[in-house]
Tab-separated table of N, CA and C and ligand atoms in Angstrom:
chain	number	residue	atom	x	y	z
A	530	UNK	N	0.835	-1.191	0.009
A	530	UNK	CA	0.002	-0.008	-0.038
A	530	UNK	C	0.851	1.194	-0.026
A	531	UNK	N	0.308	2.297	-0.479
A	531	UNK	CA	1.069	3.532	-0.554
A	531	UNK	C	0.208	4.737	-0.409
A	532	UNK	N	0.659	5.755	0.159
A	532	UNK	CA	-0.108	6.992	0.302
A	532	UNK	C	0.034	7.805	-1.031
A	533	UNK	N	-1.075	8.191	-1.556
A	533	UNK	CA	-1.113	9.007	-2.809
A	533	UNK	C	-1.318	10.435	-2.507
A	534	UNK	N	-0.908	11.270	-3.475
A	534	UNK	CA	-1.095	12.701	-3.332
A	534	UNK	C	-2.578	12.993	-3.490
A	535	UNK	N	-3.074	13.864	-2.648
A	535	UNK	CA	-4.514	14.347	-2.772
A	535	UNK	C	-4.539	15.615	-3.611
A	536	UNK	N	-5.338	15.514	-4.681
A	536	UNK	CA	-5.484	16.675	-5.581
A	536	UNK	C	-6.143	17.816	-4.779
A	537	UNK	N	-5.651	19.018	-4.994
A	537	UNK	CA	-6.130	20.146	-4.217
A	537	UNK	C	-6.886	21.168	-5.076
A	538	UNK	N	-7.562	22.056	-4.386
A	538	UNK	CA	-8.327	23.144	-4.924
A	538	UNK	C	-7.586	23.808	-6.115
A	539	UNK	N	-8.355	23.990	-7.237
A	539	UNK	CA	-7.729	24.702	-8.405
A	539	UNK	C	-7.428	23.679	-9.455
A	540	UNK	N	-7.285	22.366	-9.138
A	540	UNK	CA	-6.941	21.378	-10.173
A	540	UNK	C	-8.273	21.003	-10.846
A	541	UNK	N	-8.230	21.113	-12.192
A	541	UNK	CA	-9.490	20.924	-12.946
A	541	UNK	C	-9.987	19.520	-12.906
A	542	UNK	N	-9.196	18.574	-12.472
A	542	UNK	CA	-9.643	17.178	-12.391
A	542	UNK	C	-10.809	17.085	-11.413
A	543	UNK	N	-10.860	17.972	-10.394
A	543	UNK	CA	-11.930	17.923	-9.412
A	543	UNK	C	-13.259	18.354	-10.006
A	544	UNK	N	-13.207	18.860	-11.212
A	544	UNK	CA	-14.473	19.353	-11.885
A	544	UNK	C	-14.912	18.415	-13.035
A	545	UNK	N	-14.238	17.320	-13.187
A	545	UNK	CA	-14.576	16.431	-14.368
A	545	UNK	C	-15.565	15.300	-13.917
A	546	UNK	N	-16.260	14.780	-14.876
A	546	UNK	CA	-17.131	13.674	-14.666
A	546	UNK	C	-16.371	12.368	-14.838
A	547	UNK	N	-16.525	11.549	-13.870
A	547	UNK	CA	-15.691	10.243	-13.921
A	547	UNK	C	-16.459	9.192	-14.714
A	548	UNK	N	-15.643	8.293	-15.250
A	548	UNK	CA	-16.249	7.185	-16.082
A	548	UNK	C	-16.506	5.952	-15.243
A	549	UNK	N	-17.402	5.146	-15.704
A	549	UNK	CA	-17.778	3.897	-15.041
A	549	UNK	C	-16.553	2.982	-14.896
A	550	UNK	N	-16.350	2.319	-13.803
A	550	UNK	CA	-15.300	1.321	-13.619
A	550	UNK	C	-15.771	0.015	-14.149
A	551	UNK	N	-15.125	-0.530	-15.212
A	551	UNK	CA	-15.597	-1.705	-15.897
A	551	UNK	C	-14.848	-2.970	-15.494
A	552	UNK	N	-13.628	-2.815	-14.980
A	552	UNK	CA	-12.821	-4.010	-14.601
A	552	UNK	C	-12.587	-4.085	-13.109
A	553	UNK	N	-12.645	-5.292	-12.616
A	553	UNK	CA	-12.490	-5.514	-11.162
A	553	UNK	C	-11.302	-6.430	-10.991
A	554	UNK	N	-10.139	-5.778	-11.055
A	554	UNK	CA	-8.883	-6.536	-11.119
A	554	UNK	C	-7.955	-6.107	-10.027
A	555	UNK	N	-6.732	-6.631	-10.043
A	555	UNK	CA	-5.722	-6.311	-9.041
A	555	UNK	C	-5.365	-4.827	-8.962
A	556	UNK	N	-5.497	-4.183	-10.136
A	556	UNK	CA	-5.187	-2.810	-10.229
A	556	UNK	C	-6.197	-1.962	-9.442
A	557	UNK	N	-7.462	-2.280	-9.620
A	557	UNK	CA	-8.492	-1.581	-8.870
A	557	UNK	C	-8.275	-1.825	-7.327
A	558	UNK	N	-7.959	-3.052	-6.936
A	558	UNK	CA	-7.764	-3.369	-5.528
A	558	UNK	C	-6.599	-2.565	-4.969
A	559	UNK	N	-5.563	-2.449	-5.749
A	559	UNK	CA	-4.356	-1.729	-5.286
A	559	UNK	C	-4.741	-0.221	-5.060
A	560	UNK	N	-5.499	0.382	-6.061
A	560	UNK	CA	-5.854	1.740	-5.857
A	560	UNK	C	-6.774	1.942	-4.654
A	561	UNK	N	-7.716	1.062	-4.468
A	561	UNK	CA	-8.600	1.154	-3.372
A	561	UNK	C	-7.866	1.077	-2.001
A	562	UNK	N	-6.874	0.120	-1.964
A	562	UNK	CA	-6.046	0.005	-0.749
A	562	UNK	C	-5.301	1.311	-0.487
A	563	UNK	N	-4.749	1.820	-1.581
A	563	UNK	CA	-3.992	3.123	-1.420
A	563	UNK	C	-4.884	4.246	-0.959
A	564	UNK	N	-6.077	4.313	-1.511
A	564	UNK	CA	-7.016	5.400	-1.190
A	564	UNK	C	-7.380	5.289	0.281
A	565	UNK	N	-7.606	4.094	0.768
A	565	UNK	CA	-7.947	3.908	2.220
A	565	UNK	C	-6.790	4.374	3.050
A	566	UNK	N	-5.584	3.979	2.721
A	566	UNK	CA	-4.391	4.385	3.471
A	566	UNK	C	-4.216	5.918	3.452
A	567	UNK	N	-4.485	6.532	2.294
A	567	UNK	CA	-4.368	7.946	2.104
A	567	UNK	C	-5.400	8.705	2.896
A	568	UNK	N	-6.658	8.183	2.923
A	568	UNK	CA	-7.757	8.784	3.703
A	568	UNK	C	-7.344	8.791	5.159
A	569	UNK	N	-6.942	7.634	5.638
A	569	UNK	CA	-6.591	7.578	7.113
A	569	UNK	C	-5.418	8.466	7.442
A	570	UNK	N	-4.446	8.498	6.570
A	570	UNK	CA	-3.232	9.343	6.800
A	570	UNK	C	-3.543	10.851	6.867
A	571	UNK	N	-4.645	11.189	6.118
A	571	UNK	CA	-5.114	12.608	6.089
A	571	UNK	C	-6.172	12.886	7.104
A	572	UNK	N	-6.600	11.843	7.903
A	572	UNK	CA	-7.565	11.982	8.941
A	572	UNK	C	-8.884	12.389	8.311
A	573	UNK	N	-9.214	11.805	7.188
A	573	UNK	CA	-10.505	12.104	6.502
A	573	UNK	C	-11.545	11.010	6.754
A	574	UNK	N	-12.793	11.265	6.426
A	574	UNK	CA	-13.855	10.282	6.476
A	574	UNK	C	-14.260	9.754	5.134
A	575	UNK	N	-13.658	10.265	4.120
A	575	UNK	CA	-14.000	9.768	2.759
A	575	UNK	C	-13.014	10.304	1.712
A	576	UNK	N	-12.869	9.559	0.626
A	576	UNK	CA	-11.955	9.970	-0.444
A	576	UNK	C	-12.465	9.316	-1.746
A	577	UNK	N	-12.557	10.211	-2.772
A	577	UNK	CA	-13.041	9.767	-4.080
A	577	UNK	C	-11.886	9.659	-5.080
A	578	UNK	N	-11.990	8.762	-6.053
A	578	UNK	CA	-10.913	8.499	-7.029
A	578	UNK	C	-10.368	9.753	-7.656
A	579	UNK	N	-11.249	10.705	-8.106
A	579	UNK	CA	-10.634	11.901	-8.738
A	579	UNK	C	-9.724	12.708	-7.815
A	580	UNK	N	-9.925	12.560	-6.520
A	580	UNK	CA	-9.057	13.180	-5.559
A	580	UNK	C	-7.621	12.626	-5.494
A	581	UNK	N	-7.468	11.441	-6.086
A	581	UNK	CA	-6.083	10.951	-6.226
A	581	UNK	C	-5.709	10.890	-7.713
A	582	UNK	N	-6.484	11.652	-8.556
A	582	UNK	CA	-6.118	11.856	-9.930
A	582	UNK	C	-6.651	10.822	-10.872
A	583	UNK	N	-7.687	10.083	-10.460
A	583	UNK	CA	-8.179	8.967	-11.297
A	583	UNK	C	-9.694	9.272	-11.596
A	584	UNK	N	-9.993	9.439	-12.880
A	584	UNK	CA	-11.338	9.808	-13.264
A	584	UNK	C	-12.238	8.563	-13.504
A	585	UNK	N	-12.386	7.853	-12.368
A	585	UNK	CA	-13.272	6.613	-12.378
A	585	UNK	C	-14.195	6.738	-11.235
A	586	UNK	N	-15.346	6.012	-11.364
A	586	UNK	CA	-16.433	6.158	-10.405
A	586	UNK	C	-16.284	5.236	-9.179
A	587	UNK	N	-15.377	5.563	-8.267
A	587	UNK	CA	-15.298	4.836	-7.011
A	587	UNK	C	-14.784	5.727	-5.878
A	588	UNK	N	-15.103	5.307	-4.665
A	588	UNK	CA	-14.734	6.084	-3.501
A	588	UNK	C	-14.670	5.185	-2.282
A	589	UNK	N	-14.038	5.679	-1.238
A	589	UNK	CA	-13.966	4.971	0.021
A	589	UNK	C	-14.475	5.872	1.154
A	590	UNK	N	-15.130	5.290	2.162
A	590	UNK	CA	-15.643	6.069	3.296
A	590	UNK	C	-15.389	5.295	4.536
A	591	UNK	N	-15.073	6.018	5.621
A	591	UNK	CA	-15.054	5.457	6.967
A	591	UNK	C	-15.308	6.623	7.956
A	592	UNK	N	-16.563	6.599	8.456
A	592	UNK	CA	-16.954	7.598	9.406
A	592	UNK	C	-16.617	7.189	10.826
A	593	UNK	N	-15.904	6.070	10.951
A	593	UNK	CA	-15.452	5.702	12.304
A	593	UNK	C	-15.990	4.303	12.716
A	594	UNK	N	-16.736	3.646	11.790
A	594	UNK	CA	-17.179	2.266	12.196
A	594	UNK	C	-16.870	1.281	11.103
A	595	UNK	N	-15.735	1.495	10.390
A	595	UNK	CA	-15.265	0.521	9.419
A	595	UNK	C	-15.354	1.121	8.018
A	596	UNK	N	-14.384	0.659	7.169
A	596	UNK	CA	-14.297	1.225	5.889
A	596	UNK	C	-15.299	0.553	4.918
A	597	UNK	N	-15.829	1.351	4.007
A	597	UNK	CA	-16.737	0.845	2.953
A	597	UNK	C	-16.192	1.348	1.608
A	598	UNK	N	-16.192	0.445	0.671
A	598	UNK	CA	-15.700	0.729	-0.680
A	598	UNK	C	-16.881	0.795	-1.621
A	599	UNK	N	-17.027	1.795	-2.419
A	599	UNK	CA	-18.132	1.889	-3.302
A	599	UNK	C	-17.674	2.104	-4.766
A	600	UNK	N	-17.897	1.086	-5.608
A	600	UNK	CA	-17.568	1.238	-7.026
A	600	UNK	C	-18.850	1.427	-7.815
A	601	UNK	N	-18.833	2.414	-8.677
A	601	UNK	CA	-20.016	2.794	-9.480
A	601	UNK	C	-21.266	3.041	-8.628
A	602	UNK	N	-21.130	3.800	-7.546
A	602	UNK	CA	-22.304	4.057	-6.658
A	602	UNK	C	-23.370	4.913	-7.294
A	603	UNK	N	-24.605	4.581	-6.977
A	603	UNK	CA	-25.736	5.360	-7.416
A	603	UNK	C	-26.744	5.554	-6.270
A	604	UNK	N	-27.093	6.750	-6.064
A	604	UNK	CA	-28.133	7.062	-5.021
A	604	UNK	C	-29.437	6.566	-5.515
A	605	UNK	N	-30.055	5.662	-4.738
A	605	UNK	CA	-31.365	5.095	-5.186
A	605	UNK	C	-32.475	5.784	-4.464
A	606	UNK	N	-32.312	6.265	-3.265
A	606	UNK	CA	-33.446	6.809	-2.463
A	606	UNK	C	-32.878	7.809	-1.499
A	607	UNK	N	-33.615	8.856	-1.276
A	607	UNK	CA	-33.240	9.865	-0.210
A	607	UNK	C	-34.421	10.205	0.576
A	608	UNK	N	-34.177	10.608	1.828
A	608	UNK	CA	-35.230	10.968	2.754
A	608	UNK	C	-34.828	12.097	3.678
A	609	UNK	N	-35.651	13.012	3.905
A	609	UNK	CA	-35.418	14.056	4.866
A	609	UNK	C	-34.339	15.043	4.405
A	610	UNK	N	-33.863	15.793	5.429
A	610	UNK	CA	-32.939	16.903	5.046
A	610	UNK	C	-32.088	17.124	6.287
A	611	UNK	N	-30.825	17.542	6.133
A	611	UNK	CA	-29.993	17.970	7.233
A	611	UNK	C	-29.137	19.166	6.720
A	612	UNK	N	-28.799	20.046	7.560
A	612	UNK	CA	-27.867	21.116	7.284
A	612	UNK	C	-26.767	21.005	8.363
A	613	UNK	N	-25.558	20.656	7.914
A	613	UNK	CA	-24.458	20.540	8.843
A	613	UNK	C	-23.156	21.068	8.157
A	614	UNK	N	-22.157	21.271	8.981
A	614	UNK	CA	-20.878	21.675	8.474
A	614	UNK	C	-20.142	20.634	7.715
A	615	UNK	N	-19.501	20.987	6.663
A	615	UNK	CA	-18.830	19.988	5.797
A	615	UNK	C	-17.427	20.535	5.324
A	616	UNK	N	-16.561	19.625	5.102
A	616	UNK	CA	-15.295	20.045	4.532
A	616	UNK	C	-14.822	18.996	3.570
A	617	UNK	N	-13.588	19.092	3.054
A	617	UNK	CA	-13.106	18.163	2.056
A	617	UNK	C	-11.577	18.194	2.065
A	618	UNK	N	-11.006	16.965	1.894
A	618	UNK	CA	-9.540	16.842	1.909
A	618	UNK	C	-8.873	17.635	0.803
A	619	UNK	N	-9.599	17.910	-0.278
A	619	UNK	CA	-9.084	18.693	-1.331
A	619	UNK	C	-9.103	20.224	-1.121
A	620	UNK	N	-9.841	20.588	-0.065
A	620	UNK	CA	-9.993	22.021	0.294
A	620	UNK	C	-9.673	22.248	1.763
A	621	UNK	N	-8.364	21.987	2.171
A	621	UNK	CA	-7.963	21.987	3.505
A	621	UNK	C	-8.292	23.407	4.174
A	622	UNK	N	-8.839	23.309	5.397
A	622	UNK	CA	-9.113	24.527	6.119
A	622	UNK	C	-10.419	25.221	5.743
A	623	UNK	N	-11.097	24.747	4.761
A	623	UNK	CA	-12.370	25.323	4.310
A	623	UNK	C	-13.585	24.495	4.756
A	624	UNK	N	-14.506	25.188	5.374
A	624	UNK	CA	-15.653	24.465	5.829
A	624	UNK	C	-16.910	25.299	5.622
A	625	UNK	N	-18.054	24.687	5.502
A	625	UNK	CA	-19.274	25.430	5.252
A	625	UNK	C	-20.487	24.530	5.466
A	626	UNK	N	-21.599	25.103	5.757
A	626	UNK	CA	-22.867	24.344	5.984
A	626	UNK	C	-23.474	24.055	4.579
A	627	UNK	N	-23.792	22.774	4.494
A	627	UNK	CA	-24.432	22.320	3.216
A	627	UNK	C	-25.755	21.579	3.579
A	628	UNK	N	-26.625	21.511	2.579
A	628	UNK	CA	-27.906	20.808	2.732
A	628	UNK	C	-27.773	19.437	2.113
A	629	UNK	N	-28.053	18.416	2.882
A	629	UNK	CA	-28.022	17.081	2.364
A	629	UNK	C	-29.260	16.286	2.873
A	630	UNK	N	-29.566	15.165	2.238
A	630	UNK	CA	-30.605	14.283	2.734
A	630	UNK	C	-30.202	13.755	4.093
A	631	UNK	N	-31.201	13.526	4.947
A	631	UNK	CA	-30.887	12.881	6.265
A	631	UNK	C	-30.559	11.361	6.120
A	632	UNK	N	-31.144	10.802	5.116
A	632	UNK	CA	-30.986	9.362	4.893
A	632	UNK	C	-30.856	9.029	3.408
A	633	UNK	N	-29.914	8.251	3.039
A	633	UNK	CA	-29.807	7.825	1.614
A	633	UNK	C	-29.569	6.366	1.493
A	634	UNK	N	-30.031	5.785	0.450
A	634	UNK	CA	-29.749	4.425	0.096
A	634	UNK	C	-28.997	4.439	-1.304
A	635	UNK	N	-27.822	3.743	-1.237
A	635	UNK	CA	-26.885	3.782	-2.398
A	635	UNK	C	-26.808	2.285	-2.882
A	636	UNK	N	-26.860	2.136	-4.158
A	636	UNK	CA	-26.440	0.809	-4.713
A	636	UNK	C	-25.098	0.991	-5.349
A	637	UNK	N	-24.191	-0.006	-5.052
A	637	UNK	CA	-22.822	0.044	-5.613
A	637	UNK	C	-22.316	-1.331	-5.811
A	638	UNK	N	-21.050	-1.375	-6.303
A	638	UNK	CA	-20.385	-2.664	-6.398
A	638	UNK	C	-19.146	-2.654	-5.478
A	639	UNK	N	-18.796	-3.880	-5.036
A	639	UNK	CA	-17.523	-3.903	-4.262
A	639	UNK	C	-16.338	-4.195	-5.255
A	640	UNK	N	-15.168	-4.399	-4.638
A	640	UNK	CA	-13.951	-4.520	-5.494
A	640	UNK	C	-13.915	-5.738	-6.380
A	641	UNK	N	-14.873	-6.671	-6.144
A	641	UNK	CA	-14.901	-7.872	-6.987
A	641	UNK	C	-16.025	-7.715	-8.039
A	642	UNK	N	-16.807	-6.644	-7.933
A	642	UNK	CA	-17.907	-6.404	-8.911
A	642	UNK	C	-19.281	-6.811	-8.368
A	643	UNK	N	-19.293	-7.338	-7.177
A	643	UNK	CA	-20.565	-7.770	-6.643
A	643	UNK	C	-21.376	-6.550	-6.152
A	644	UNK	N	-22.704	-6.596	-6.522
A	644	UNK	CA	-23.596	-5.463	-6.119
A	644	UNK	C	-24.039	-5.543	-4.707
A	645	UNK	N	-24.250	-4.426	-4.128
A	645	UNK	CA	-24.820	-4.346	-2.742
A	645	UNK	C	-25.502	-2.975	-2.538
A	646	UNK	N	-26.317	-2.909	-1.557
A	646	UNK	CA	-26.881	-1.588	-1.197
A	646	UNK	C	-26.454	-1.296	0.210
A	647	UNK	N	-26.347	0.057	0.447
A	647	UNK	CA	-26.036	0.522	1.788
A	647	UNK	C	-26.913	1.733	2.086
A	648	UNK	N	-27.468	1.711	3.298
A	648	UNK	CA	-28.323	2.884	3.734
A	648	UNK	C	-27.526	3.559	4.892
A	649	UNK	N	-27.450	4.870	4.752
A	649	UNK	CA	-26.738	5.665	5.753
A	649	UNK	C	-27.640	6.851	6.196
A	650	UNK	N	-27.492	7.162	7.480
A	650	UNK	CA	-28.233	8.303	8.012
A	650	UNK	C	-27.232	9.270	8.633
A	651	UNK	N	-27.617	10.553	8.751
A	651	UNK	CA	-26.795	11.551	9.403
A	651	UNK	C	-25.423	11.699	8.705
A	652	UNK	N	-24.376	11.573	9.438
A	652	UNK	CA	-22.963	11.745	8.922
A	652	UNK	C	-22.759	10.761	7.739
A	653	UNK	N	-23.221	9.564	7.889
A	653	UNK	CA	-22.970	8.554	6.758
A	653	UNK	C	-23.732	8.957	5.523
A	654	UNK	N	-24.928	9.493	5.628
A	654	UNK	CA	-25.652	9.982	4.438
A	654	UNK	C	-24.860	11.129	3.817
A	655	UNK	N	-24.415	11.997	4.658
A	655	UNK	CA	-23.625	13.160	4.188
A	655	UNK	C	-22.410	12.731	3.450
A	656	UNK	N	-21.673	11.783	4.038
A	656	UNK	CA	-20.419	11.328	3.445
A	656	UNK	C	-20.690	10.631	2.039
A	657	UNK	N	-21.768	9.796	2.016
A	657	UNK	CA	-22.083	9.124	0.752
A	657	UNK	C	-22.410	10.129	-0.335
A	658	UNK	N	-23.203	11.178	-0.004
A	658	UNK	CA	-23.568	12.200	-0.998
A	658	UNK	C	-22.320	13.004	-1.403
A	659	UNK	N	-21.497	13.369	-0.434
A	659	UNK	CA	-20.271	14.131	-0.701
A	659	UNK	C	-19.342	13.393	-1.667
A	660	UNK	N	-19.101	12.123	-1.358
A	660	UNK	CA	-18.150	11.361	-2.190
A	660	UNK	C	-18.788	11.037	-3.625
A	661	UNK	N	-20.054	10.787	-3.664
A	661	UNK	CA	-20.625	10.487	-4.975
A	661	UNK	C	-20.650	11.785	-5.787
A	662	UNK	N	-20.886	12.922	-5.166
A	662	UNK	CA	-20.784	14.270	-5.816
A	662	UNK	C	-19.377	14.351	-6.575
A	663	UNK	N	-18.365	13.943	-5.849
A	663	UNK	CA	-17.019	14.083	-6.458
A	663	UNK	C	-16.890	13.424	-7.835
A	664	UNK	N	-17.680	12.340	-7.986
A	664	UNK	CA	-17.595	11.534	-9.187
A	664	UNK	C	-18.276	12.245	-10.367
A	665	UNK	N	-18.986	13.335	-10.035
A	665	UNK	CA	-19.569	14.088	-11.075
A	665	UNK	C	-19.016	15.562	-11.099
A	666	UNK	N	-17.864	15.721	-10.474
A	666	UNK	CA	-17.180	16.992	-10.498
A	666	UNK	C	-17.867	18.084	-9.647
A	667	UNK	N	-18.660	17.574	-8.709
A	667	UNK	CA	-19.358	18.516	-7.839
A	667	UNK	C	-18.734	18.518	-6.448
A	668	UNK	N	-18.390	19.733	-5.924
A	668	UNK	CA	-17.759	19.759	-4.592
A	668	UNK	C	-18.714	20.398	-3.553
A	669	UNK	N	-18.328	20.269	-2.285
A	669	UNK	CA	-19.315	20.708	-1.244
A	669	UNK	C	-19.575	22.211	-1.273
A	670	UNK	N	-18.622	22.973	-1.844
A	670	UNK	CA	-18.823	24.354	-1.883
A	670	UNK	C	-19.948	24.799	-2.884
A	671	UNK	N	-20.283	23.852	-3.743
A	671	UNK	CA	-21.392	24.080	-4.682
A	671	UNK	C	-22.715	23.978	-3.943
A	672	UNK	N	-22.626	23.411	-2.824
A	672	UNK	CA	-23.918	23.136	-2.070
A	672	UNK	C	-24.022	23.910	-0.723
A	673	UNK	N	-23.249	24.972	-0.592
A	673	UNK	CA	-23.305	25.760	0.628
A	673	UNK	C	-24.710	26.368	0.762
A	674	UNK	N	-25.129	26.402	2.017
A	674	UNK	CA	-26.361	27.094	2.329
A	674	UNK	C	-26.023	28.536	2.612
A	675	UNK	N	-26.666	29.382	1.882
A	675	UNK	CA	-26.412	30.791	2.066
A	675	UNK	C	-26.943	31.390	3.350
B	91	LIG	NI1	-14.392	15.844	-0.744
């Protein structure tokens, strides 16, 4: 495993739409392992592939109760609303209140290609929405509550 550089504010890669991950091979596993190590080293709760310079649809999340890997994640259902402070490893030192669903259900694949669904509430719902946004070039600052 290796720590990768996190792409920072100003890099246009953060604004691009990522492509579907079609292969579930050792290369994907290596990148996911590196992303998890990088996320922990940066003391973050989530990291998306474009943040390490890869324009593919996957991300990792750990809000403190174990890591989850989401390949080709899609939000299937949302419920309620929350407004809480949010930040991003690509925008160090910047925080702001954003509006997110209170609860979301996401369908995704694991590193072997197997489909699963995950439902998250509160911080987990926020993390899921934040990381999936990254895959479409959307950052938390686009969703600030004025
Ligand atoms: Ni982020």
